[in-house]
Short mmCIF file of C-alpha atoms in Angstrom, two decimals:
data_model
loop_
_atom_site.label_atom_id
_atom_site.label_comp_id
_atom_site.label_asym_id
_atom_site.label_seq_id
_atom_site.Cartn_x
_atom_site.Cartn_y
_atom_site.Cartn_z
CA UNK A 27 9.33 44.53 -32.28
CA UNK A 28 12.64 43.67 -34.40
CA UNK A 29 11.80 41.13 -36.71
CA UNK A 30 14.26 40.13 -38.77
CA UNK A 31 14.51 38.27 -42.02
CA UNK A 32 17.14 35.84 -43.27
CA UNK A 33 17.71 32.94 -46.29
CA UNK A 34 19.24 31.09 -43.83
CA UNK A 35 17.86 27.59 -42.37
CA UNK A 36 17.49 28.07 -38.79
CA UNK A 37 18.22 24.84 -36.80
CA UNK A 38 21.13 22.33 -37.12
CA UNK A 39 21.68 19.54 -39.68
CA UNK A 40 20.93 17.28 -37.96
CA UNK A 41 17.71 16.79 -38.30
CA UNK A 42 15.11 14.54 -36.84
CA UNK A 43 12.29 14.77 -38.74
CA UNK A 44 10.10 17.63 -40.08
CA UNK A 45 6.49 18.63 -38.64
CA UNK A 46 4.04 20.25 -40.15
CA UNK A 47 1.85 23.39 -37.78
CA UNK A 48 -1.27 23.85 -39.19
CA UNK A 49 -2.47 27.45 -37.30
CA UNK A 50 -6.26 28.55 -36.96
CA UNK A 51 -7.35 31.88 -35.32
CA UNK A 52 -10.53 32.42 -33.40
CA UNK A 53 -12.30 35.97 -32.03
CA UNK A 54 -9.15 37.63 -34.02
CA UNK A 55 -9.03 41.45 -32.70
CA UNK A 56 -11.26 43.78 -35.01
CA UNK A 57 -9.21 46.29 -36.62
CA UNK A 58 -11.00 47.41 -39.77
CA UNK A 59 -13.44 50.29 -39.87
CA UNK A 60 -16.00 49.48 -42.79
CA UNK A 61 -14.96 45.65 -42.64
CA UNK A 62 -13.71 42.79 -40.43
CA UNK A 63 -9.84 42.30 -39.70
CA UNK A 64 -8.00 40.10 -43.21
CA UNK A 65 -6.04 38.30 -40.50
CA UNK A 66 -2.00 36.18 -41.43
CA UNK A 67 -0.10 34.31 -39.84
CA UNK A 68 3.57 34.74 -39.35
CA UNK A 69 5.72 32.25 -37.49
CA UNK A 70 9.42 33.36 -36.10
CA UNK A 71 11.72 31.53 -34.74
CA UNK A 72 14.90 32.45 -32.37
CA UNK A 73 18.12 31.78 -33.38
CA UNK A 74 21.30 33.33 -31.27
CA UNK A 75 18.81 35.40 -29.79
CA UNK A 76 17.29 37.12 -32.34
CA UNK A 77 12.96 36.20 -33.92
CA UNK A 78 14.27 34.55 -37.59
CA UNK A 79 11.49 34.74 -39.79
CA UNK A 80 10.77 31.28 -41.46
CA UNK A 81 7.58 31.77 -43.61
CA UNK A 82 3.80 33.23 -43.84
CA UNK A 83 0.24 31.59 -44.05
CA UNK A 84 -1.81 33.33 -46.52
CA UNK A 85 -4.45 36.10 -45.98
CA UNK A 86 -7.62 35.45 -44.85
CA UNK A 87 -10.05 38.24 -46.64
CA UNK A 88 -12.51 39.41 -43.93
CA UNK A 89 -12.76 37.21 -41.31
CA UNK A 90 -12.08 36.55 -37.28
CA UNK A 91 -11.99 33.22 -37.31
CA UNK A 92 -9.50 32.10 -39.76
CA UNK A 93 -8.24 28.30 -40.40
CA UNK A 94 -4.73 29.11 -42.62
CA UNK A 95 -5.03 26.52 -45.49
CA UNK A 96 -0.66 27.25 -45.93
CA UNK A 97 1.25 25.22 -43.61
CA UNK A 98 4.34 25.40 -41.41
CA UNK A 99 6.90 22.82 -42.29
CA UNK A 100 9.38 22.91 -39.05
CA UNK A 101 12.51 21.03 -38.74
CA UNK A 102 12.39 19.37 -36.11
CA UNK A 103 15.23 18.54 -33.33
CA UNK A 104 14.50 16.57 -30.10
CA UNK A 105 17.71 17.59 -28.51
CA UNK A 106 17.34 21.19 -29.00
CA UNK A 107 14.80 24.18 -27.53
CA UNK A 108 13.05 25.52 -30.28
CA UNK A 109 11.24 28.21 -29.74
CA UNK A 110 8.38 29.27 -31.86
CA UNK A 111 6.61 32.52 -32.62
CA UNK A 112 3.48 32.74 -34.11
CA UNK A 113 2.41 37.01 -34.81
CA UNK A 114 -0.67 37.38 -36.14
CA UNK A 115 -0.96 40.67 -38.64
CA UNK A 116 -4.10 42.29 -39.93
CA UNK A 117 -2.84 43.53 -43.39
CA UNK A 118 -3.83 46.23 -44.79
CA UNK A 119 -1.87 46.80 -47.82
CA UNK A 120 1.09 44.74 -49.94
CA UNK A 121 4.20 45.54 -48.26
CA UNK A 122 6.27 42.49 -46.85
CA UNK A 123 7.37 44.93 -44.09
CA UNK A 124 5.31 43.92 -41.46
CA UNK A 125 5.49 47.52 -39.72
CA UNK A 126 3.29 48.32 -41.99
CA UNK A 127 0.41 46.32 -41.05
CA UNK A 128 -1.36 46.26 -37.93
CA UNK A 129 -0.90 43.90 -35.11
CA UNK A 130 -3.56 40.95 -33.44
CA UNK A 131 -1.30 39.63 -31.14
CA UNK A 132 1.15 36.68 -30.97
CA UNK A 133 2.37 33.57 -29.04
CA UNK A 134 5.35 31.80 -27.86
CA UNK A 135 5.75 28.52 -27.04
CA UNK A 136 8.89 25.73 -28.24
CA UNK A 137 8.27 23.66 -30.71
CA UNK A 138 8.60 20.55 -28.06
CA UNK A 139 5.51 22.06 -26.25
CA UNK A 140 3.34 21.80 -29.74
CA UNK A 141 4.83 18.55 -30.47
CA UNK A 142 3.43 16.85 -27.15
CA UNK A 143 0.25 17.87 -27.02
CA UNK A 144 -0.30 17.41 -30.72
CA UNK A 145 -2.66 20.63 -30.47
CA UNK A 146 -2.61 23.31 -28.19
CA UNK A 147 -4.63 26.35 -27.90
CA UNK A 148 -3.05 29.30 -26.30
CA UNK A 149 -4.88 33.34 -25.50
CA UNK A 150 -2.85 35.54 -28.01
CA UNK A 151 -0.85 38.76 -25.90
CA UNK A 152 -0.18 42.04 -27.81
CA UNK A 153 3.59 43.06 -26.94
CA UNK A 154 2.67 44.64 -24.15
CA UNK A 155 2.68 41.11 -22.16
CA UNK A 156 -1.65 42.22 -22.10
CA UNK A 157 -4.46 40.06 -23.91
CA UNK A 158 -5.72 40.19 -28.14
CA UNK A 159 -8.82 40.92 -26.86
CA UNK A 160 -10.52 37.62 -27.16
CA UNK A 161 -8.37 36.64 -29.55
CA UNK A 162 -6.99 32.66 -29.43
CA UNK A 163 -4.65 31.08 -30.97
CA UNK A 164 -4.75 26.94 -32.02
CA UNK A 165 -2.06 24.60 -33.04
CA UNK A 166 -2.29 22.00 -34.69
CA UNK A 167 0.63 19.10 -35.19
CA UNK A 168 2.09 16.39 -37.51
CA UNK A 169 4.67 15.00 -38.84
CA UNK A 170 5.45 14.64 -42.34
CA UNK A 171 7.04 11.07 -43.18
CA UNK A 172 6.08 7.87 -44.14
CA UNK A 173 7.03 5.92 -42.14
CA UNK A 174 5.24 2.30 -44.15
CA UNK A 175 7.57 -0.54 -44.30
CA UNK A 176 6.40 -3.15 -46.69
CA UNK A 177 8.29 -6.74 -46.33
CA UNK A 178 8.15 -9.67 -48.50
CA UNK A 179 8.70 -13.21 -49.02
CA UNK A 180 9.33 -14.58 -52.14
CA UNK A 181 10.13 -17.58 -53.86
CA UNK A 182 10.53 -18.88 -57.62
CA UNK A 183 9.09 -22.06 -59.37
CA UNK A 184 10.54 -24.00 -62.89
CA UNK A 185 13.06 -21.41 -63.96
CA UNK A 186 14.45 -21.67 -67.42
CA UNK A 187 18.14 -23.04 -67.00
CA UNK A 188 21.26 -20.88 -67.80
CA UNK A 189 22.12 -23.83 -70.02
CA UNK A 190 22.45 -27.90 -70.05
CA UNK A 191 25.06 -27.89 -67.69
CA UNK A 192 25.78 -24.64 -65.44
CA UNK A 193 24.46 -24.16 -62.44
CA UNK A 194 21.58 -21.82 -61.34
CA UNK A 195 22.21 -18.73 -59.51
CA UNK A 196 18.80 -16.41 -58.73
CA UNK A 197 18.47 -13.61 -57.60
CA UNK A 198 15.76 -10.70 -57.90
CA UNK A 199 16.33 -7.13 -58.14
CA UNK A 200 13.77 -4.22 -58.11
CA UNK A 201 12.84 -1.42 -59.37
CA UNK A 202 11.01 1.98 -60.27
CA UNK A 203 10.52 4.50 -62.18
CA UNK A 204 13.06 7.42 -61.33
CA UNK A 205 12.07 11.10 -62.44
CA UNK A 206 14.10 10.92 -65.59
CA UNK A 207 11.53 8.54 -66.89
CA UNK A 208 14.04 5.78 -66.39
CA UNK A 209 14.48 2.03 -64.60
CA UNK A 210 16.13 2.81 -61.03
CA UNK A 211 17.02 -0.81 -58.92
CA UNK A 212 15.49 -0.08 -55.28
CA UNK A 213 16.40 -3.22 -54.26
CA UNK A 214 18.34 -6.85 -54.37
CA UNK A 215 18.15 -9.93 -53.47
CA UNK A 216 20.58 -12.52 -52.08
CA UNK A 217 21.55 -14.72 -54.63
CA UNK A 218 20.84 -18.54 -53.74
CA UNK A 219 22.77 -21.38 -55.14
CA UNK A 220 22.03 -24.03 -57.32
CA UNK A 221 18.51 -24.08 -57.64
CA UNK A 222 15.42 -23.38 -60.24
CA UNK A 223 13.74 -23.62 -57.53
CA UNK A 224 14.47 -20.67 -55.42
CA UNK A 225 12.89 -19.12 -51.24
CA UNK A 226 14.65 -16.18 -50.79
CA UNK A 227 14.86 -14.80 -47.63
CA UNK A 228 12.03 -12.04 -46.18
CA UNK A 229 13.54 -9.02 -45.88
CA UNK A 230 11.63 -4.99 -45.52
CA UNK A 231 12.09 -1.93 -47.37
CA UNK A 232 10.68 1.11 -46.81
CA UNK A 233 7.97 1.74 -49.00
CA UNK A 234 8.96 5.21 -50.31
CA UNK A 235 11.94 3.35 -51.43
CA UNK A 236 9.42 0.89 -53.46
CA UNK A 237 7.71 2.67 -55.00
CA UNK A 238 7.58 6.00 -53.36
CA UNK A 239 4.80 5.17 -50.87
CA UNK A 240 2.06 4.51 -54.11
CA UNK A 241 0.83 1.26 -53.71
CA UNK A 242 -0.79 1.43 -56.85
CA UNK A 243 2.43 2.51 -59.02
CA UNK A 244 4.00 0.00 -61.16
CA UNK A 245 7.14 -1.84 -60.37
CA UNK A 246 9.32 -3.63 -62.40
CA UNK A 247 10.96 -7.26 -60.80
CA UNK A 248 13.90 -9.02 -63.37
CA UNK A 249 14.72 -12.13 -62.18
CA UNK A 250 18.74 -12.56 -63.29
CA UNK A 251 21.77 -16.10 -62.38
CA UNK A 252 24.89 -14.72 -60.54
CA UNK A 253 27.10 -16.95 -62.79
CA UNK A 254 30.49 -14.88 -61.75
CA UNK A 255 32.49 -13.88 -59.34
CA UNK A 256 33.06 -10.36 -61.61
CA UNK A 257 29.35 -9.39 -60.50
CA UNK A 258 27.68 -10.43 -64.56
CA UNK A 259 24.81 -11.83 -64.31
CA UNK A 260 22.17 -13.24 -67.04
CA UNK A 261 18.78 -12.07 -67.81
CA UNK A 262 16.13 -14.72 -67.07
CA UNK A 263 12.74 -12.42 -67.14
CA UNK A 264 10.80 -9.90 -66.01
CA UNK A 265 7.44 -8.96 -64.80
CA UNK A 266 5.69 -5.63 -63.60
CA UNK A 267 3.44 -5.53 -60.78
CA UNK A 268 2.46 -2.79 -57.98
CA UNK A 269 2.30 -3.31 -54.46
CA UNK A 270 -1.09 -3.31 -54.11
CA UNK A 271 -1.95 -6.61 -56.42
CA UNK A 272 1.22 -7.81 -54.19
CA UNK A 273 -0.81 -7.22 -51.28
CA UNK A 274 -3.40 -10.01 -52.65
CA UNK A 275 -0.49 -12.53 -51.37
CA UNK A 276 -1.72 -14.04 -48.08
CA UNK A 277 -0.17 -16.98 -46.38
CA UNK A 278 -2.04 -18.91 -47.12
CA UNK A 279 -3.18 -18.02 -50.69
CA UNK A 280 0.49 -17.07 -52.73
CA UNK A 281 0.00 -14.64 -55.35
CA UNK A 282 1.71 -16.18 -58.85
CA UNK A 283 3.55 -13.85 -61.04
CA UNK A 284 4.70 -14.97 -64.64
CA UNK A 285 8.35 -14.26 -65.28
CA UNK A 286 8.47 -13.10 -69.11
CA UNK A 287 12.22 -12.75 -71.22
CA UNK A 288 10.67 -10.65 -74.00
CA UNK A 289 13.10 -11.70 -76.45
CA UNK A 290 12.38 -15.54 -76.23
CA UNK A 291 8.55 -14.85 -76.20
CA UNK A 292 9.67 -12.90 -79.84
CA UNK A 293 11.23 -15.81 -81.16
CA UNK A 294 9.42 -18.77 -79.99
CA UNK A 295 5.67 -19.91 -80.67
CA UNK A 296 5.21 -21.82 -77.84
CA UNK A 297 6.96 -19.60 -75.44
CA UNK A 298 5.44 -19.89 -72.39
CA UNK A 299 7.01 -18.64 -69.15
CA UNK A 300 10.37 -18.27 -68.10
CA UNK A 301 9.37 -19.43 -64.34
CA UNK A 302 7.27 -18.58 -61.74
CA UNK A 303 7.67 -15.93 -59.63
CA UNK A 304 5.70 -16.35 -55.98
CA UNK A 305 4.53 -13.66 -53.51
CA UNK A 306 4.26 -15.47 -50.55
CA UNK A 307 3.11 -13.03 -48.50
CA UNK A 308 3.54 -8.59 -48.43
CA UNK A 309 2.55 -7.00 -45.53
CA UNK A 310 2.62 -2.80 -44.95
CA UNK A 311 3.43 -1.64 -41.04
CA UNK A 312 4.29 1.08 -39.98
CA UNK A 313 8.18 1.96 -38.35
CA UNK A 314 7.19 4.33 -36.11
CA UNK A 315 9.45 6.88 -34.96
CA UNK A 316 10.06 8.75 -31.87
CA UNK A 317 7.78 11.34 -32.90
CA UNK A 318 5.09 9.59 -34.12
CA UNK A 319 5.60 8.04 -30.27
CA UNK A 320 5.25 11.38 -28.51
CA UNK A 321 2.54 12.80 -30.77
CA UNK A 322 0.61 9.66 -29.88
CA UNK A 323 0.17 10.87 -25.71
CA UNK A 324 4.07 8.80 -24.73
CA UNK A 325 5.11 11.41 -22.07
CA UNK A 326 8.96 11.67 -20.58
CA UNK A 327 8.78 10.91 -17.15
CA UNK A 328 11.82 13.35 -15.49
CA UNK A 329 14.06 12.47 -12.52
CA UNK A 330 17.52 13.97 -11.03
CA UNK A 331 20.13 12.09 -9.06
CA UNK A 332 21.87 14.05 -7.59
CA UNK A 333 26.16 12.83 -5.68
CA UNK A 334 26.38 15.06 -2.50
CA UNK A 335 29.23 12.65 -1.09
CA UNK A 336 32.57 14.41 0.04
CA UNK A 337 34.70 14.97 -2.67
CA UNK A 338 33.27 16.92 -4.03
CA UNK A 339 33.98 19.76 -0.74
CA UNK A 340 32.27 21.82 1.31
CA UNK A 341 29.89 23.92 -0.89
CA UNK A 342 30.99 26.92 1.17
CA UNK A 343 34.12 26.73 -0.20
CA UNK A 344 35.08 28.60 -3.90
CA UNK A 345 36.72 25.36 -5.00
CA UNK A 346 34.09 23.38 -4.09
CA UNK A 347 31.90 21.33 -7.19
CA UNK A 348 28.65 22.52 -5.62
CA UNK A 349 29.98 25.80 -5.04
CA UNK A 350 27.24 28.95 -6.58
CA UNK A 351 29.18 30.70 -7.91
CA UNK A 352 28.23 34.72 -8.16
CA UNK A 353 26.31 34.38 -11.26
CA UNK A 354 24.22 31.50 -9.56
CA UNK A 355 25.47 28.72 -10.93
CA UNK A 356 27.93 25.12 -10.43
CA UNK A 357 28.35 23.12 -13.11
CA UNK A 358 25.82 20.29 -11.27
CA UNK A 359 23.17 23.33 -12.05
CA UNK A 360 24.41 23.57 -15.52
CA UNK A 361 23.51 19.67 -15.92
CA UNK A 362 20.41 20.51 -14.36
CA UNK A 363 19.42 23.09 -16.59
CA UNK A 364 20.71 22.03 -20.20
CA UNK A 365 18.92 18.55 -19.79
CA UNK A 366 15.79 19.74 -17.90
CA UNK A 367 14.68 22.46 -20.05
CA UNK A 368 14.09 19.73 -23.40
CA UNK A 369 13.06 17.30 -21.07
CA UNK A 370 10.39 19.52 -19.74
CA UNK A 371 8.04 20.58 -22.87
CA UNK A 372 6.97 16.14 -22.53
CA UNK A 373 5.78 15.84 -19.09
CA UNK A 374 2.87 17.37 -18.85
CA UNK A 375 2.37 18.36 -15.39
CA UNK A 376 6.91 19.05 -15.36
CA UNK A 377 6.83 17.63 -11.35
CA UNK A 378 10.17 16.06 -11.48
CA UNK A 379 11.54 13.89 -8.77
CA UNK A 380 14.51 14.95 -7.17
CA UNK A 381 16.94 12.22 -5.74
CA UNK A 382 20.37 13.14 -3.86
CA UNK A 383 22.78 10.35 -2.44
CA UNK A 384 26.01 10.14 -0.46
CA UNK A 385 24.49 12.68 2.26
CA UNK A 386 24.51 12.22 5.99
CA UNK A 387 21.04 13.98 7.12
CA UNK A 388 18.99 15.51 10.05
CA UNK A 389 18.14 14.93 12.69
CA UNK A 390 20.02 11.51 13.37
CA UNK A 391 22.80 12.06 10.49
CA UNK A 392 22.26 8.43 8.79
CA UNK A 393 23.76 8.05 5.62
CA UNK A 394 21.12 8.25 2.20
CA UNK A 395 21.79 7.13 -0.85
CA UNK A 396 17.93 7.50 -1.93
CA UNK A 397 17.01 11.10 -0.41
CA UNK A 398 13.93 13.65 -1.92
CA UNK A 399 16.57 16.84 -1.65
CA UNK A 400 12.98 18.88 -0.66
CA UNK A 401 13.54 16.29 2.67
CA UNK A 402 9.56 15.25 1.97
CA UNK A 403 10.07 11.66 0.80
CA UNK A 404 6.69 11.05 -0.05
CA UNK A 405 6.36 13.73 -2.17
CA UNK A 406 9.65 14.49 -3.90
CA UNK A 407 8.16 15.98 -6.60
CA UNK A 408 9.18 19.77 -7.42
CA UNK A 409 7.33 21.92 -10.11
CA UNK A 410 9.87 22.18 -13.29
CA UNK A 411 13.31 22.51 -13.15
CA UNK A 412 12.99 26.35 -11.26
CA UNK A 413 11.40 23.17 -8.23
CA UNK A 414 14.95 21.29 -8.52
CA UNK A 415 16.84 23.95 -8.94
CA UNK A 416 15.50 25.77 -5.16
CA UNK A 417 15.24 22.30 -3.87
CA UNK A 418 18.83 22.10 -4.24
CA UNK A 419 20.67 25.44 -3.12
CA UNK A 420 17.84 25.36 -0.15
CA UNK A 421 19.12 21.78 0.65
CA UNK A 422 22.72 22.29 0.57
CA UNK A 423 23.44 24.42 3.72
CA UNK A 424 21.12 21.26 6.02
CA UNK A 425 23.45 18.40 4.90
CA UNK A 426 26.51 16.76 5.43
CA UNK A 427 28.69 15.74 2.25
CA UNK A 428 29.76 12.30 2.56
CA UNK A 429 30.23 8.92 1.19
CA UNK A 430 30.26 6.50 -0.51
CA UNK A 431 29.34 6.51 -4.32
CA UNK A 432 26.44 4.13 -4.21
CA UNK A 433 24.26 4.67 -7.19
CA UNK A 434 22.58 1.42 -7.20
CA UNK A 435 19.54 2.30 -5.36
CA UNK A 436 18.21 5.47 -7.13
CA UNK A 437 18.59 3.40 -10.20
CA UNK A 438 16.03 1.16 -8.68
CA UNK A 439 14.44 3.54 -7.19
CA UNK A 440 13.34 4.68 -11.07
CA UNK A 441 12.77 1.49 -12.31
CA UNK A 442 10.05 0.42 -10.27
CA UNK A 443 7.79 3.09 -11.06
CA UNK A 444 9.26 1.92 -14.95
CA UNK A 445 8.37 -1.62 -13.56
CA UNK A 446 4.88 -0.13 -12.30
CA UNK A 447 4.20 1.36 -16.57
CA UNK A 448 4.46 -1.60 -18.07
CA UNK A 449 1.23 -3.32 -16.58
CA UNK A 450 0.05 -1.04 -18.22
CA UNK A 451 1.12 -2.95 -22.20
CA UNK A 452 1.00 0.65 -23.82
CA UNK A 453 3.50 2.99 -24.68
CA UNK A 454 2.71 5.87 -22.84
CA UNK A 455 5.39 6.08 -20.00
CA UNK A 456 9.59 6.10 -20.57
CA UNK A 457 11.85 7.48 -18.02
CA UNK A 458 14.93 9.17 -17.57
CA UNK A 459 16.75 8.72 -14.44
CA UNK A 460 19.89 11.80 -15.00
CA UNK A 461 22.31 11.22 -12.28
CA UNK A 462 24.98 14.22 -11.76
CA UNK A 463 27.83 12.71 -10.17
CA UNK A 464 31.94 13.91 -9.43
CA UNK A 465 33.14 10.33 -9.29
CA UNK A 466 34.31 6.25 -9.28
CA UNK A 467 31.24 4.24 -8.53
CA UNK A 468 31.47 2.55 -4.80
CA UNK A 469 28.93 -0.71 -5.90
CA UNK A 470 29.99 -1.40 -9.16
CA UNK A 471 28.53 -4.44 -9.08
CA UNK A 472 25.03 -3.21 -7.61
CA UNK A 473 24.80 -0.37 -10.51
CA UNK A 474 25.72 -2.89 -13.53
CA UNK A 475 23.01 -5.05 -12.00
CA UNK A 476 20.74 -2.22 -11.89
CA UNK A 477 21.55 -1.14 -14.81
CA UNK A 478 21.34 -5.09 -17.09
CA UNK A 479 17.56 -4.53 -15.16
CA UNK A 480 16.41 -1.77 -16.12
CA UNK A 481 17.33 -2.26 -19.86
CA UNK A 482 14.27 -4.55 -19.64
CA UNK A 483 11.82 -1.58 -18.69
CA UNK A 484 10.87 1.57 -20.16
CA UNK A 485 13.85 3.58 -18.95
CA UNK A 486 17.29 5.15 -19.88
CA UNK A 487 20.07 6.89 -17.96
CA UNK A 488 21.99 10.02 -18.41
CA UNK A 489 25.43 10.71 -16.32
CA UNK A 490 26.59 13.70 -16.12
CA UNK A 491 30.29 13.60 -14.86
CA UNK A 492 31.66 17.37 -13.27
CA UNK A 493 34.79 18.04 -12.11
CA UNK A 494 37.69 16.26 -13.04
CA UNK A 495 37.76 12.58 -11.95
CA UNK A 496 39.24 9.80 -13.50
CA UNK A 497 35.57 8.57 -15.48
CA UNK A 498 36.57 5.35 -16.92
CA UNK A 499 33.93 3.30 -14.74
CA UNK A 500 31.25 5.23 -16.38
CA UNK A 501 32.37 5.28 -19.73
CA UNK A 502 32.25 1.29 -18.29
CA UNK A 503 27.94 1.44 -18.15
CA UNK A 504 27.66 3.41 -21.07
CA UNK A 505 27.75 0.45 -24.51
CA UNK A 506 28.78 2.25 -27.06
CA UNK A 507 31.33 0.04 -27.46
CA UNK A 508 30.48 -3.77 -25.54
CA UNK A 509 27.87 -4.75 -24.38
CA UNK A 510 27.00 -4.26 -20.59
CA UNK A 511 27.30 -7.09 -18.51
CA UNK A 512 25.84 -7.45 -14.69
CA UNK A 513 28.75 -9.39 -12.08
CA UNK A 514 26.83 -12.41 -12.87
CA UNK A 515 27.42 -11.87 -16.63
CA UNK A 516 23.81 -11.35 -17.17
CA UNK A 517 23.97 -9.09 -20.54
CA UNK A 518 22.06 -5.61 -20.96
CA UNK A 519 19.13 -6.35 -24.04
CA UNK A 520 20.26 -2.72 -24.81
CA UNK A 521 22.16 0.28 -24.45
CA UNK A 522 20.11 2.38 -21.91
CA UNK A 523 22.97 4.19 -20.98
CA UNK A 524 24.57 7.53 -21.90
CA UNK A 525 28.33 9.63 -20.21
CA UNK A 526 29.08 12.61 -21.03
CA UNK A 527 31.96 14.35 -19.09
CA UNK A 528 31.03 17.86 -18.69
CA UNK A 529 34.73 19.53 -19.08
CA UNK A 530 34.19 18.46 -21.94
CA UNK A 531 31.90 21.41 -22.73
CA UNK A 532 33.09 24.43 -20.28
CA UNK A 533 33.63 26.37 -23.21
CA UNK A 534 30.71 25.20 -25.28
CA UNK A 535 27.69 27.47 -25.84
CA UNK A 536 25.57 25.57 -23.28
CA UNK A 537 23.21 24.11 -26.12
CA UNK A 538 25.83 21.86 -26.77
CA UNK A 539 25.75 19.62 -24.32
CA UNK A 540 22.01 19.09 -24.10
CA UNK A 541 23.01 17.49 -27.87
CA UNK A 542 25.54 15.11 -26.97
CA UNK A 543 23.27 13.77 -23.66
CA UNK A 544 20.62 13.97 -25.37
CA UNK A 545 21.78 12.40 -28.95
CA UNK A 546 20.46 8.75 -28.05
CA UNK A 547 17.35 9.21 -26.57
CA UNK A 548 14.70 9.39 -29.13
CA UNK A 549 16.91 6.52 -30.70
CA UNK A 550 16.48 4.10 -27.08
CA UNK A 551 12.58 5.31 -26.82
CA UNK A 552 11.69 3.53 -30.30
CA UNK A 553 13.89 0.50 -29.68
CA UNK A 554 12.53 0.26 -26.31
CA UNK A 555 8.60 0.88 -27.82
CA UNK A 556 9.89 -1.44 -30.78
CA UNK A 557 10.29 -4.30 -28.57
CA UNK A 558 7.72 -4.70 -27.06
CA UNK A 559 5.84 -4.44 -29.60
CA UNK A 560 4.01 -1.65 -28.78
CA UNK A 561 2.69 1.09 -31.18
CA UNK A 562 2.04 5.01 -30.14
CA UNK A 563 -1.71 5.31 -28.19
CA UNK A 564 -3.22 6.73 -30.61
CA UNK A 565 -1.76 5.07 -34.10
CA UNK A 566 -3.30 4.59 -37.41
CA UNK A 567 -3.78 1.35 -39.56
CA UNK A 568 -0.92 0.91 -41.62
#
């Protein structure tokens, strides 16, 4: 086993979030003669084909069933295949060199596999691939982030006048204690013009921003008047409170807090306050992340749609986009692998429908825009990405490339299943359609309509354009720059199409295509479930 140690961080800078991995071992091999093994676990991540050590647990003395208290913290990137290896060793010496310790077995998988299952238990294997006795490893994943947000509705009453004739334009500032002991500004409300009884707009901030996630921590609320356009303002008063105290406010019984000006308090004997700040309502909720939904059990349902129109060229001709080269690949297969190898970790049964369009099919050679490439219409499922690749290669000699390039039948096909999933009223399934095509869409009006309807469903569409055609129509469907409308004028509820031309990635590492194609997907998943007000299936209350 060639292991390397490096201090450099593994993975790209675009970290979605951090995941904590807890490790337990069961029935580990006993390598010690007089006592039981003293196991520790080492985590490696694959980087450019090499296993790089990330971290180690503590050593569990004399224990064949260890539950390690030290957790592994890993940056999670949905759009990457992050290969991990958990290796267990029996500590024999104080050396940091792993070859000095007895090897107890290892287990390799992707981080995606762990988070999609939340907890996995697997057999440990030795270097020769054989089981390490009865040794097992259990790995549990948890997202490391405080996703709570606080929503506040606040008002003021009988605030001090700025002066006899001056206008009063009050606003609030929220401060928390900084590491240096000084107050740090975390939020400022809008200015309400000409009033001593302001009602501010309801606002939401992350709980971590407001009080570092500690609802008992004191925060300071300062009341000011905005008195000119150069940003200067007058101090009215302040008070200190905590989120826990503000949460006592209910819609029916608001919380009233006195705003105090310390200078006036010292000067005036009969000083009461400089106004009342009213907390009308204070609610803490969770702003769920993509990983919350995955850890909650949401499955990503993957379907592939492949363009078999005549413009691709005869698959036996090396100039054809469907020609499988001596390396056993082409742009269609590269796109299937790039997207499929990421998505397949998030589907428990790994059975994926693979559909074709734009070809004439035997025996009557009628054109179909929605056919199973395994020629089994009642069961179009392929086992894993390998199964899609095999079905694709097998079907090429048996069909005639034809046309036109109609997208809407396949979009509507997946939308029917996505619509059925909405009846569960749970964040349990999200559908991803990968369409790989070489050219211009023939049924643009119907496709626009289909996409606009699909935008209301738990569904995203990824389009990879192969070859060198004009893909302007695909850019039009990808609503990054403008809202997509159907031919009737109906707007898409959200942007669900991501288009990428394969030619931009021909000379790039294969991982780059997956990153570009899947970059928007976590956001689209969250956006849909939040829009529907659906929390993760196994979510905890805030």
